[in-house]
Amino acid sequence: EFTGDPDFGSITFTSQVLDGKGLTGATANARLEAQIDSFTYKNYMYKNLAMQGQLNKNLFDGKFGIQDENIDFDFVGAIDFTGDVPFFNFNADVRRVDLLRLNLSKKDFILSGHLDMEVRDIDLNKIQGEIALRNILVLKDRNKSYVLDSLTFTAQGTGDRKSLSLRSELLNGDMNGRFNLSEIPAVLFQFLDRNYQAFSDRMGIPKPKNTPDTSYFQFELDIANTGDWLELLIPTLGPLANGRVEGYFNNINDSLLLEVDLPSILLGDI
């Protein structure tokens, strides 16, 4: 009732506003301290959440944390919506998030790790900055662990051009050009429908909207060793190692090049 979201239930908390006034987004300017004893979300009762920091209009700069048997983490930093483009600069130490018992997933996953984020915008097509994950652990079905030392995603751009990079001990990837990341599948579907319609129909690829597009980009992916991580996406796909994928796409002159160099691929019993 409090949020208007039916997934939220009752909430019990105490708070104190220090050195300030107002609590709405437009007028807030205060230093606050709050202790949330419990609140319910998706039929799970969260306990022991504390918040302390500065609330200034649409800016929160401070820290909060929760210590619960199924979710345990600390957050320190700023979330800023005061400008035209939101800005996030924070780190989070996630010691445990049990997605199944929190009713956030029907699959049994427990997550932990450390997150550092300094990015502008929350639009996937406009985001700029860096997101770094360290000491990542995914526990599946309480018995299978997936461990990753670090993973860093960087996005930069000038004008209508952008550059994306991904770095980890599993693989390294780069993508440069003019594109909207969320629209790439549709753009590629358009290309296949124009140039290889019989193949597109046979594979059941959905018919794209015939909207003009001027995307062009080049990409490269160097694969060190994916270990068991691909099981999480395609259970029958085995590890990939010592491989490279590269190519380019240009929707202006209707061209696509894909080069794949993989010593072996294990898919099920094949």
PDB file of C-alpha atoms in Angstrom:
ATOM      1  CA  GLU A   1       0.000   0.000   0.000  1.00  0.00           C
ATOM      2  CA  PHE A   2       2.838   2.386   0.864  1.00  0.00           C
ATOM      3  CA  THR A   3       4.592   2.073  -2.524  1.00  0.00           C
ATOM      4  CA  GLY A   4       1.669   1.182  -4.756  1.00  0.00           C
ATOM      5  CA  ASP A   5       3.524  -2.021  -5.662  1.00  0.00           C
ATOM      6  CA  PRO A   6       1.526  -5.155  -4.727  1.00  0.00           C
ATOM      7  CA  ASP A   7       4.794  -7.063  -4.152  1.00  0.00           C
ATOM      8  CA  PHE A   8       5.528  -4.845  -1.148  1.00  0.00           C
ATOM      9  CA  GLY A   9       3.939  -5.683   2.186  1.00  0.00           C
ATOM     10  CA  SER A  10       4.156  -4.158   5.641  1.00  0.00           C
ATOM     11  CA  ILE A  11       7.173  -2.122   6.796  1.00  0.00           C
ATOM     12  CA  THR A  12       8.393  -1.291  10.310  1.00  0.00           C
ATOM     13  CA  PHE A  13      11.008   1.445  10.744  1.00  0.00           C
ATOM     14  CA  THR A  14      12.290   4.339  12.822  1.00  0.00           C
ATOM     15  CA  SER A  15      13.992   7.409  11.307  1.00  0.00           C
ATOM     16  CA  GLN A  16      15.579  10.688  12.295  1.00  0.00           C
ATOM     17  CA  VAL A  17      16.096  13.760  10.097  1.00  0.00           C
ATOM     18  CA  LEU A  18      19.142  15.822  11.082  1.00  0.00           C
ATOM     19  CA  ASP A  19      20.189  19.291   9.921  1.00  0.00           C
ATOM     20  CA  GLY A  20      17.618  19.690   7.187  1.00  0.00           C
ATOM     21  CA  LYS A  21      14.053  19.904   6.009  1.00  0.00           C
ATOM     22  CA  GLY A  22      11.696  18.281   3.575  1.00  0.00           C
ATOM     23  CA  LEU A  23      11.576  14.677   2.382  1.00  0.00           C
ATOM     24  CA  THR A  24      10.070  14.952  -1.097  1.00  0.00           C
ATOM     25  CA  GLY A  25      12.306  14.715  -4.151  1.00  0.00           C
ATOM     26  CA  ALA A  26      11.909  18.413  -4.957  1.00  0.00           C
ATOM     27  CA  THR A  27      12.463  19.858  -1.459  1.00  0.00           C
ATOM     28  CA  ALA A  28      14.570  17.338   0.437  1.00  0.00           C
ATOM     29  CA  ASN A  29      17.786  18.645   1.987  1.00  0.00           C
ATOM     30  CA  ALA A  30      18.645  16.667   5.058  1.00  0.00           C
ATOM     31  CA  ARG A  31      20.993  14.310   6.791  1.00  0.00           C
ATOM     32  CA  LEU A  32      19.085  11.201   7.744  1.00  0.00           C
ATOM     33  CA  GLU A  33      19.414   8.102   9.800  1.00  0.00           C
ATOM     34  CA  ALA A  34      16.925   5.264   9.478  1.00  0.00           C
ATOM     35  CA  GLN A  35      16.610   1.797  10.932  1.00  0.00           C
ATOM     36  CA  ILE A  36      14.208  -0.523   9.130  1.00  0.00           C
ATOM     37  CA  ASP A  37      13.374  -3.413  11.428  1.00  0.00           C
ATOM     38  CA  SER A  38      11.514  -5.329   8.728  1.00  0.00           C
ATOM     39  CA  PHE A  39       9.689  -5.050   5.429  1.00  0.00           C
ATOM     40  CA  THR A  40       8.063  -7.558   3.121  1.00  0.00           C
ATOM     41  CA  TYR A  41       8.711  -7.955  -0.591  1.00  0.00           C
ATOM     42  CA  LYS A  42       7.433 -10.854  -2.706  1.00  0.00           C
ATOM     43  CA  ASN A  43       6.269 -12.584   0.464  1.00  0.00           C
ATOM     44  CA  TYR A  44       9.719 -12.519   2.057  1.00  0.00           C
ATOM     45  CA  MET A  45      10.353 -10.517   5.239  1.00  0.00           C
ATOM     46  CA  TYR A  46      13.629  -8.595   5.149  1.00  0.00           C
ATOM     47  CA  LYS A  47      15.171  -7.648   8.493  1.00  0.00           C
ATOM     48  CA  ASN A  48      17.823  -5.344   9.929  1.00  0.00           C
ATOM     49  CA  LEU A  49      18.378  -2.641   7.302  1.00  0.00           C
ATOM     50  CA  ALA A  50      20.156   0.585   8.262  1.00  0.00           C
ATOM     51  CA  MET A  51      20.596   3.806   6.255  1.00  0.00           C
ATOM     52  CA  GLN A  52      22.691   6.906   6.928  1.00  0.00           C
ATOM     53  CA  GLY A  53      23.536   9.765   4.614  1.00  0.00           C
ATOM     54  CA  GLN A  54      22.686  13.041   2.920  1.00  0.00           C
ATOM     55  CA  LEU A  55      19.466  13.425   0.955  1.00  0.00           C
ATOM     56  CA  ASN A  56      19.580  16.545  -1.213  1.00  0.00           C
ATOM     57  CA  LYS A  57      16.709  16.835  -3.690  1.00  0.00           C
ATOM     58  CA  ASN A  58      17.238  13.853  -6.012  1.00  0.00           C
ATOM     59  CA  LEU A  59      20.648  12.925  -4.599  1.00  0.00           C
ATOM     60  CA  PHE A  60      21.464  10.314  -1.981  1.00  0.00           C
ATOM     61  CA  ASP A  61      25.048  10.205  -0.754  1.00  0.00           C
ATOM     62  CA  GLY A  62      25.738   7.851   2.102  1.00  0.00           C
ATOM     63  CA  LYS A  63      25.589   4.230   3.092  1.00  0.00           C
ATOM     64  CA  PHE A  64      23.117   1.534   3.805  1.00  0.00           C
ATOM     65  CA  GLY A  65      23.264  -2.137   4.553  1.00  0.00           C
ATOM     66  CA  ILE A  66      21.209  -5.154   5.422  1.00  0.00           C
ATOM     67  CA  GLN A  67      22.113  -8.160   7.533  1.00  0.00           C
ATOM     68  CA  ASP A  68      19.636 -10.954   7.010  1.00  0.00           C
ATOM     69  CA  GLU A  69      20.184 -14.694   6.828  1.00  0.00           C
ATOM     70  CA  ASN A  70      19.420 -14.687   3.088  1.00  0.00           C
ATOM     71  CA  ILE A  71      20.689 -11.240   2.074  1.00  0.00           C
ATOM     72  CA  ASP A  72      23.750  -9.561   3.532  1.00  0.00           C
ATOM     73  CA  PHE A  73      25.455  -6.551   1.919  1.00  0.00           C
ATOM     74  CA  ASP A  74      26.782  -3.013   2.445  1.00  0.00           C
ATOM     75  CA  PHE A  75      26.480  -0.049   0.047  1.00  0.00           C
ATOM     76  CA  VAL A  76      28.596   3.121   0.174  1.00  0.00           C
ATOM     77  CA  GLY A  77      28.371   5.931  -2.358  1.00  0.00           C
ATOM     78  CA  ALA A  78      26.078   8.233  -4.294  1.00  0.00           C
ATOM     79  CA  ILE A  79      23.022   7.931  -6.522  1.00  0.00           C
ATOM     80  CA  ASP A  80      22.380  11.250  -8.248  1.00  0.00           C
ATOM     81  CA  PHE A  81      19.261  12.135 -10.269  1.00  0.00           C
ATOM     82  CA  THR A  82      19.665  15.917  -9.976  1.00  0.00           C
ATOM     83  CA  GLY A  83      20.851  16.429 -13.574  1.00  0.00           C
ATOM     84  CA  ASP A  84      19.427  15.489 -16.937  1.00  0.00           C
ATOM     85  CA  VAL A  85      21.457  12.272 -16.840  1.00  0.00           C
ATOM     86  CA  PRO A  86      21.544  10.122 -13.683  1.00  0.00           C
ATOM     87  CA  PHE A  87      24.959   9.403 -12.161  1.00  0.00           C
ATOM     88  CA  PHE A  88      25.946   6.423 -10.025  1.00  0.00           C
ATOM     89  CA  ASN A  89      29.179   6.294  -8.059  1.00  0.00           C
ATOM     90  CA  PHE A  90      29.245   3.608  -5.380  1.00  0.00           C
ATOM     91  CA  ASN A  91      30.630   0.306  -4.214  1.00  0.00           C
ATOM     92  CA  ALA A  92      28.785  -2.621  -2.716  1.00  0.00           C
ATOM     93  CA  ASP A  93      30.109  -5.558  -0.756  1.00  0.00           C
ATOM     94  CA  VAL A  94      27.655  -8.403  -1.339  1.00  0.00           C
ATOM     95  CA  ARG A  95      28.292 -11.237   1.096  1.00  0.00           C
ATOM     96  CA  ARG A  96      25.168 -13.264   0.331  1.00  0.00           C
ATOM     97  CA  VAL A  97      22.050 -12.994  -1.835  1.00  0.00           C
ATOM     98  CA  ASP A  98      19.902 -16.140  -1.900  1.00  0.00           C
ATOM     99  CA  LEU A  99      17.663 -15.554  -4.908  1.00  0.00           C
ATOM    100  CA  LEU A 100      15.466 -18.609  -4.358  1.00  0.00           C
ATOM    101  CA  ARG A 101      14.671 -17.974  -0.701  1.00  0.00           C
ATOM    102  CA  LEU A 102      14.109 -14.270  -1.406  1.00  0.00           C
ATOM    103  CA  ASN A 103      11.528 -15.326  -4.025  1.00  0.00           C
ATOM    104  CA  LEU A 104      13.473 -13.441  -6.700  1.00  0.00           C
ATOM    105  CA  SER A 105      14.132 -16.535  -8.818  1.00  0.00           C
ATOM    106  CA  LYS A 106      12.603 -19.965  -9.318  1.00  0.00           C
ATOM    107  CA  LYS A 107      16.115 -21.344  -9.748  1.00  0.00           C
ATOM    108  CA  ASP A 108      18.427 -22.027  -6.818  1.00  0.00           C
ATOM    109  CA  PHE A 109      21.245 -19.472  -6.975  1.00  0.00           C
ATOM    110  CA  ILE A 110      23.259 -17.823  -4.205  1.00  0.00           C
ATOM    111  CA  LEU A 111      25.426 -14.835  -5.212  1.00  0.00           C
ATOM    112  CA  SER A 112      28.309 -12.995  -3.592  1.00  0.00           C
ATOM    113  CA  GLY A 113      31.014 -10.569  -4.692  1.00  0.00           C
ATOM    114  CA  HIS A 114      32.136  -6.951  -4.709  1.00  0.00           C
ATOM    115  CA  LEU A 115      30.757  -4.289  -7.067  1.00  0.00           C
ATOM    116  CA  ASP A 116      32.300  -0.923  -8.002  1.00  0.00           C
ATOM    117  CA  MET A 117      30.223   1.294 -10.289  1.00  0.00           C
ATOM    118  CA  GLU A 118      30.868   4.724 -11.757  1.00  0.00           C
ATOM    119  CA  VAL A 119      28.491   5.302 -14.660  1.00  0.00           C
ATOM    120  CA  ARG A 120      26.272   7.935 -16.204  1.00  0.00           C
ATOM    121  CA  ASP A 121      22.760   7.075 -17.379  1.00  0.00           C
ATOM    122  CA  ILE A 122      20.754   3.893 -16.900  1.00  0.00           C
ATOM    123  CA  ASP A 123      19.761   3.578 -20.558  1.00  0.00           C
ATOM    124  CA  LEU A 124      21.691   0.602 -21.970  1.00  0.00           C
ATOM    125  CA  ASN A 125      22.168   2.498 -25.252  1.00  0.00           C
ATOM    126  CA  LYS A 126      23.558   5.643 -23.584  1.00  0.00           C
ATOM    127  CA  ILE A 127      25.441   4.374 -20.552  1.00  0.00           C
ATOM    128  CA  GLN A 128      29.032   5.588 -20.079  1.00  0.00           C
ATOM    129  CA  GLY A 129      31.514   4.621 -17.410  1.00  0.00           C
ATOM    130  CA  GLU A 130      32.797   1.477 -15.749  1.00  0.00           C
ATOM    131  CA  ILE A 131      31.282  -1.409 -13.812  1.00  0.00           C
ATOM    132  CA  ALA A 132      33.748  -3.712 -12.054  1.00  0.00           C
ATOM    133  CA  LEU A 133      32.958  -6.969 -10.280  1.00  0.00           C
ATOM    134  CA  ARG A 134      35.478  -8.802  -8.093  1.00  0.00           C
ATOM    135  CA  ASN A 135      35.557 -12.050  -6.129  1.00  0.00           C
ATOM    136  CA  ILE A 136      32.422 -13.328  -7.835  1.00  0.00           C
ATOM    137  CA  LEU A 137      30.836 -16.537  -6.585  1.00  0.00           C
ATOM    138  CA  VAL A 138      27.674 -18.153  -7.940  1.00  0.00           C
ATOM    139  CA  LEU A 139      26.453 -21.206  -6.047  1.00  0.00           C
ATOM    140  CA  LYS A 140      23.922 -23.290  -7.973  1.00  0.00           C
ATOM    141  CA  ASP A 141      21.635 -25.832  -6.318  1.00  0.00           C
ATOM    142  CA  ARG A 142      23.675 -25.540  -3.099  1.00  0.00           C
ATOM    143  CA  ASN A 143      26.444 -27.765  -4.504  1.00  0.00           C
ATOM    144  CA  LYS A 144      27.993 -26.352  -7.711  1.00  0.00           C
ATOM    145  CA  SER A 145      30.245 -23.282  -7.470  1.00  0.00           C
ATOM    146  CA  TYR A 146      31.204 -20.899 -10.267  1.00  0.00           C
ATOM    147  CA  VAL A 147      34.095 -18.615  -9.321  1.00  0.00           C
ATOM    148  CA  LEU A 148      35.414 -15.571 -11.156  1.00  0.00           C
ATOM    149  CA  ASP A 149      38.226 -13.320  -9.957  1.00  0.00           C
ATOM    150  CA  SER A 150      37.103 -10.184 -11.786  1.00  0.00           C
ATOM    151  CA  LEU A 151      34.975  -8.821 -14.607  1.00  0.00           C
ATOM    152  CA  THR A 152      35.083  -5.236 -15.875  1.00  0.00           C
ATOM    153  CA  PHE A 153      32.690  -3.591 -18.333  1.00  0.00           C
ATOM    154  CA  THR A 154      33.596  -0.186 -19.802  1.00  0.00           C
ATOM    155  CA  ALA A 155      31.476   2.031 -22.058  1.00  0.00           C
ATOM    156  CA  GLN A 156      32.680   5.220 -23.745  1.00  0.00           C
ATOM    157  CA  GLY A 157      31.287   7.376 -26.499  1.00  0.00           C
ATOM    158  CA  THR A 158      31.610  10.604 -28.465  1.00  0.00           C
ATOM    159  CA  GLY A 159      28.739  11.836 -30.598  1.00  0.00           C
ATOM    160  CA  ASP A 160      27.021   8.864 -32.205  1.00  0.00           C
ATOM    161  CA  ARG A 161      30.049   6.592 -31.900  1.00  0.00           C
ATOM    162  CA  LYS A 162      30.661   4.331 -28.931  1.00  0.00           C
ATOM    163  CA  SER A 163      33.142   1.816 -27.642  1.00  0.00           C
ATOM    164  CA  LEU A 164      32.434  -1.129 -25.313  1.00  0.00           C
ATOM    165  CA  SER A 165      34.942  -3.421 -23.666  1.00  0.00           C
ATOM    166  CA  LEU A 166      34.721  -6.477 -21.443  1.00  0.00           C
ATOM    167  CA  ARG A 167      37.682  -7.825 -19.473  1.00  0.00           C
ATOM    168  CA  SER A 168      37.961 -10.995 -17.382  1.00  0.00           C
ATOM    169  CA  GLU A 169      40.140 -14.072 -17.047  1.00  0.00           C
ATOM    170  CA  LEU A 170      37.539 -15.992 -19.078  1.00  0.00           C
ATOM    171  CA  LEU A 171      37.538 -13.748 -22.145  1.00  0.00           C
ATOM    172  CA  ASN A 172      38.215 -10.245 -23.437  1.00  0.00           C
ATOM    173  CA  GLY A 173      35.953  -8.451 -25.886  1.00  0.00           C
ATOM    174  CA  ASP A 174      35.720  -5.114 -27.692  1.00  0.00           C
ATOM    175  CA  MET A 175      33.033  -3.506 -29.847  1.00  0.00           C
ATOM    176  CA  ASN A 176      33.323  -0.160 -31.640  1.00  0.00           C
ATOM    177  CA  GLY A 177      31.102   1.771 -34.001  1.00  0.00           C
ATOM    178  CA  ARG A 178      27.658   3.340 -34.259  1.00  0.00           C
ATOM    179  CA  PHE A 179      24.942   1.175 -32.741  1.00  0.00           C
ATOM    180  CA  ASN A 180      22.294   0.808 -30.075  1.00  0.00           C
ATOM    181  CA  LEU A 181      23.108  -2.278 -28.070  1.00  0.00           C
ATOM    182  CA  SER A 182      19.495  -3.214 -27.378  1.00  0.00           C
ATOM    183  CA  GLU A 183      18.620  -3.003 -31.095  1.00  0.00           C
ATOM    184  CA  ILE A 184      21.423  -5.204 -32.458  1.00  0.00           C
ATOM    185  CA  PRO A 185      19.328  -8.415 -32.589  1.00  0.00           C
ATOM    186  CA  ALA A 186      16.607  -6.661 -34.601  1.00  0.00           C
ATOM    187  CA  VAL A 187      19.186  -5.076 -36.932  1.00  0.00           C
ATOM    188  CA  LEU A 188      20.791  -8.468 -37.607  1.00  0.00           C
ATOM    189  CA  PHE A 189      17.364 -10.054 -38.146  1.00  0.00           C
ATOM    190  CA  GLN A 190      16.684  -7.352 -40.746  1.00  0.00           C
ATOM    191  CA  PHE A 191      19.930  -8.178 -42.508  1.00  0.00           C
ATOM    192  CA  LEU A 192      19.174 -11.921 -42.611  1.00  0.00           C
ATOM    193  CA  ASP A 193      15.613 -11.331 -43.810  1.00  0.00           C
ATOM    194  CA  ARG A 194      16.848  -9.089 -46.653  1.00  0.00           C
ATOM    195  CA  ASN A 195      19.731 -11.253 -47.802  1.00  0.00           C
ATOM    196  CA  TYR A 196      18.952 -14.817 -46.684  1.00  0.00           C
ATOM    197  CA  GLN A 197      15.175 -14.971 -46.444  1.00  0.00           C
ATOM    198  CA  ALA A 198      14.914 -18.739 -47.015  1.00  0.00           C
ATOM    199  CA  PHE A 199      17.426 -19.419 -44.229  1.00  0.00           C
ATOM    200  CA  SER A 200      15.710 -16.890 -41.968  1.00  0.00           C
ATOM    201  CA  ASP A 201      12.320 -18.534 -42.535  1.00  0.00           C
ATOM    202  CA  ARG A 202      13.709 -22.034 -42.018  1.00  0.00           C
ATOM    203  CA  MET A 203      15.319 -21.039 -38.704  1.00  0.00           C
ATOM    204  CA  GLY A 204      12.094 -19.399 -37.517  1.00  0.00           C
ATOM    205  CA  ILE A 205      13.739 -15.999 -37.056  1.00  0.00           C
ATOM    206  CA  PRO A 206      11.035 -13.425 -36.293  1.00  0.00           C
ATOM    207  CA  LYS A 207      10.214 -10.910 -38.995  1.00  0.00           C
ATOM    208  CA  PRO A 208      11.750  -7.541 -38.067  1.00  0.00           C
ATOM    209  CA  LYS A 209      10.163  -4.147 -38.440  1.00  0.00           C
ATOM    210  CA  ASN A 210      11.347  -2.506 -41.653  1.00  0.00           C
ATOM    211  CA  THR A 211      12.771   0.605 -40.036  1.00  0.00           C
ATOM    212  CA  PRO A 212      15.783   2.460 -41.529  1.00  0.00           C
ATOM    213  CA  ASP A 213      19.012   1.819 -39.686  1.00  0.00           C
ATOM    214  CA  THR A 214      22.567   3.088 -40.126  1.00  0.00           C
ATOM    215  CA  SER A 215      24.358   0.811 -37.678  1.00  0.00           C
ATOM    216  CA  TYR A 216      27.925  -0.220 -38.269  1.00  0.00           C
ATOM    217  CA  PHE A 217      30.351  -1.818 -35.852  1.00  0.00           C
ATOM    218  CA  GLN A 218      33.339  -4.081 -35.576  1.00  0.00           C
ATOM    219  CA  PHE A 219      33.909  -6.602 -32.820  1.00  0.00           C
ATOM    220  CA  GLU A 220      36.489  -9.022 -31.492  1.00  0.00           C
ATOM    221  CA  LEU A 221      36.384 -11.606 -28.747  1.00  0.00           C
ATOM    222  CA  ASP A 222      39.411 -13.458 -27.396  1.00  0.00           C
ATOM    223  CA  ILE A 223      38.466 -16.543 -25.402  1.00  0.00           C
ATOM    224  CA  ALA A 224      40.960 -17.787 -22.815  1.00  0.00           C
ATOM    225  CA  ASN A 225      38.933 -20.470 -21.054  1.00  0.00           C
ATOM    226  CA  THR A 226      35.263 -20.199 -20.132  1.00  0.00           C
ATOM    227  CA  GLY A 227      35.423 -23.114 -17.696  1.00  0.00           C
ATOM    228  CA  ASP A 228      31.964 -24.222 -16.595  1.00  0.00           C
ATOM    229  CA  TRP A 229      30.386 -20.761 -16.810  1.00  0.00           C
ATOM    230  CA  LEU A 230      28.637 -21.448 -20.123  1.00  0.00           C
ATOM    231  CA  GLU A 231      26.573 -24.138 -18.379  1.00  0.00           C
ATOM    232  CA  LEU A 232      24.578 -21.329 -16.796  1.00  0.00           C
ATOM    233  CA  LEU A 233      23.459 -20.136 -20.252  1.00  0.00           C
ATOM    234  CA  ILE A 234      23.435 -23.359 -22.298  1.00  0.00           C
ATOM    235  CA  PRO A 235      23.597 -26.462 -20.067  1.00  0.00           C
ATOM    236  CA  THR A 236      24.712 -28.725 -22.939  1.00  0.00           C
ATOM    237  CA  LEU A 237      27.570 -26.469 -24.086  1.00  0.00           C
ATOM    238  CA  GLY A 238      31.029 -27.421 -22.871  1.00  0.00           C
ATOM    239  CA  PRO A 239      33.952 -25.087 -22.107  1.00  0.00           C
ATOM    240  CA  LEU A 240      35.495 -22.976 -24.867  1.00  0.00           C
ATOM    241  CA  ALA A 241      39.238 -22.280 -24.814  1.00  0.00           C
ATOM    242  CA  ASN A 242      41.980 -20.639 -26.863  1.00  0.00           C
ATOM    243  CA  GLY A 243      39.551 -19.183 -29.388  1.00  0.00           C
ATOM    244  CA  ARG A 244      38.842 -15.960 -31.217  1.00  0.00           C
ATOM    245  CA  VAL A 245      35.741 -14.468 -32.807  1.00  0.00           C
ATOM    246  CA  GLU A 246      35.923 -11.293 -34.857  1.00  0.00           C
ATOM    247  CA  GLY A 247      34.151  -9.458 -37.628  1.00  0.00           C
ATOM    248  CA  TYR A 248      32.143  -6.435 -38.629  1.00  0.00           C
ATOM    249  CA  PHE A 249      28.630  -5.402 -39.611  1.00  0.00           C
ATOM    250  CA  ASN A 250      27.655  -2.467 -41.790  1.00  0.00           C
ATOM    251  CA  ASN A 251      23.985  -1.838 -42.417  1.00  0.00           C
ATOM    252  CA  ILE A 252      24.749   1.072 -44.747  1.00  0.00           C
ATOM    253  CA  ASN A 253      26.390  -1.043 -47.431  1.00  0.00           C
ATOM    254  CA  ASP A 254      24.632  -4.233 -46.330  1.00  0.00           C
ATOM    255  CA  SER A 255      27.697  -6.255 -45.352  1.00  0.00           C
ATOM    256  CA  LEU A 256      28.548  -8.742 -42.627  1.00  0.00           C
ATOM    257  CA  LEU A 257      31.761 -10.626 -41.870  1.00  0.00           C
ATOM    258  CA  LEU A 258      32.168 -13.226 -39.132  1.00  0.00           C
ATOM    259  CA  GLU A 259      35.354 -15.196 -38.503  1.00  0.00           C
ATOM    260  CA  VAL A 260      35.425 -17.896 -35.815  1.00  0.00           C
ATOM    261  CA  ASP A 261      38.538 -19.757 -34.699  1.00  0.00           C
ATOM    262  CA  LEU A 262      37.812 -22.396 -32.048  1.00  0.00           C
ATOM    263  CA  PRO A 263      39.882 -25.564 -31.623  1.00  0.00           C
ATOM    264  CA  SER A 264      36.831 -27.497 -30.466  1.00  0.00           C
ATOM    265  CA  ILE A 265      33.197 -27.140 -29.454  1.00  0.00           C
ATOM    266  CA  LEU A 266      31.449 -29.673 -27.235  1.00  0.00           C
ATOM    267  CA  LEU A 267      27.647 -29.550 -27.407  1.00  0.00           C
ATOM    268  CA  GLY A 268      25.917 -32.390 -25.593  1.00  0.00           C
ATOM    269  CA  ASP A 269      27.225 -35.690 -27.001  1.00  0.00           C
ATOM    270  CA  ILE A 270      28.461 -34.056 -30.208  1.00  0.00           C
TER     271      ILE A 270
END
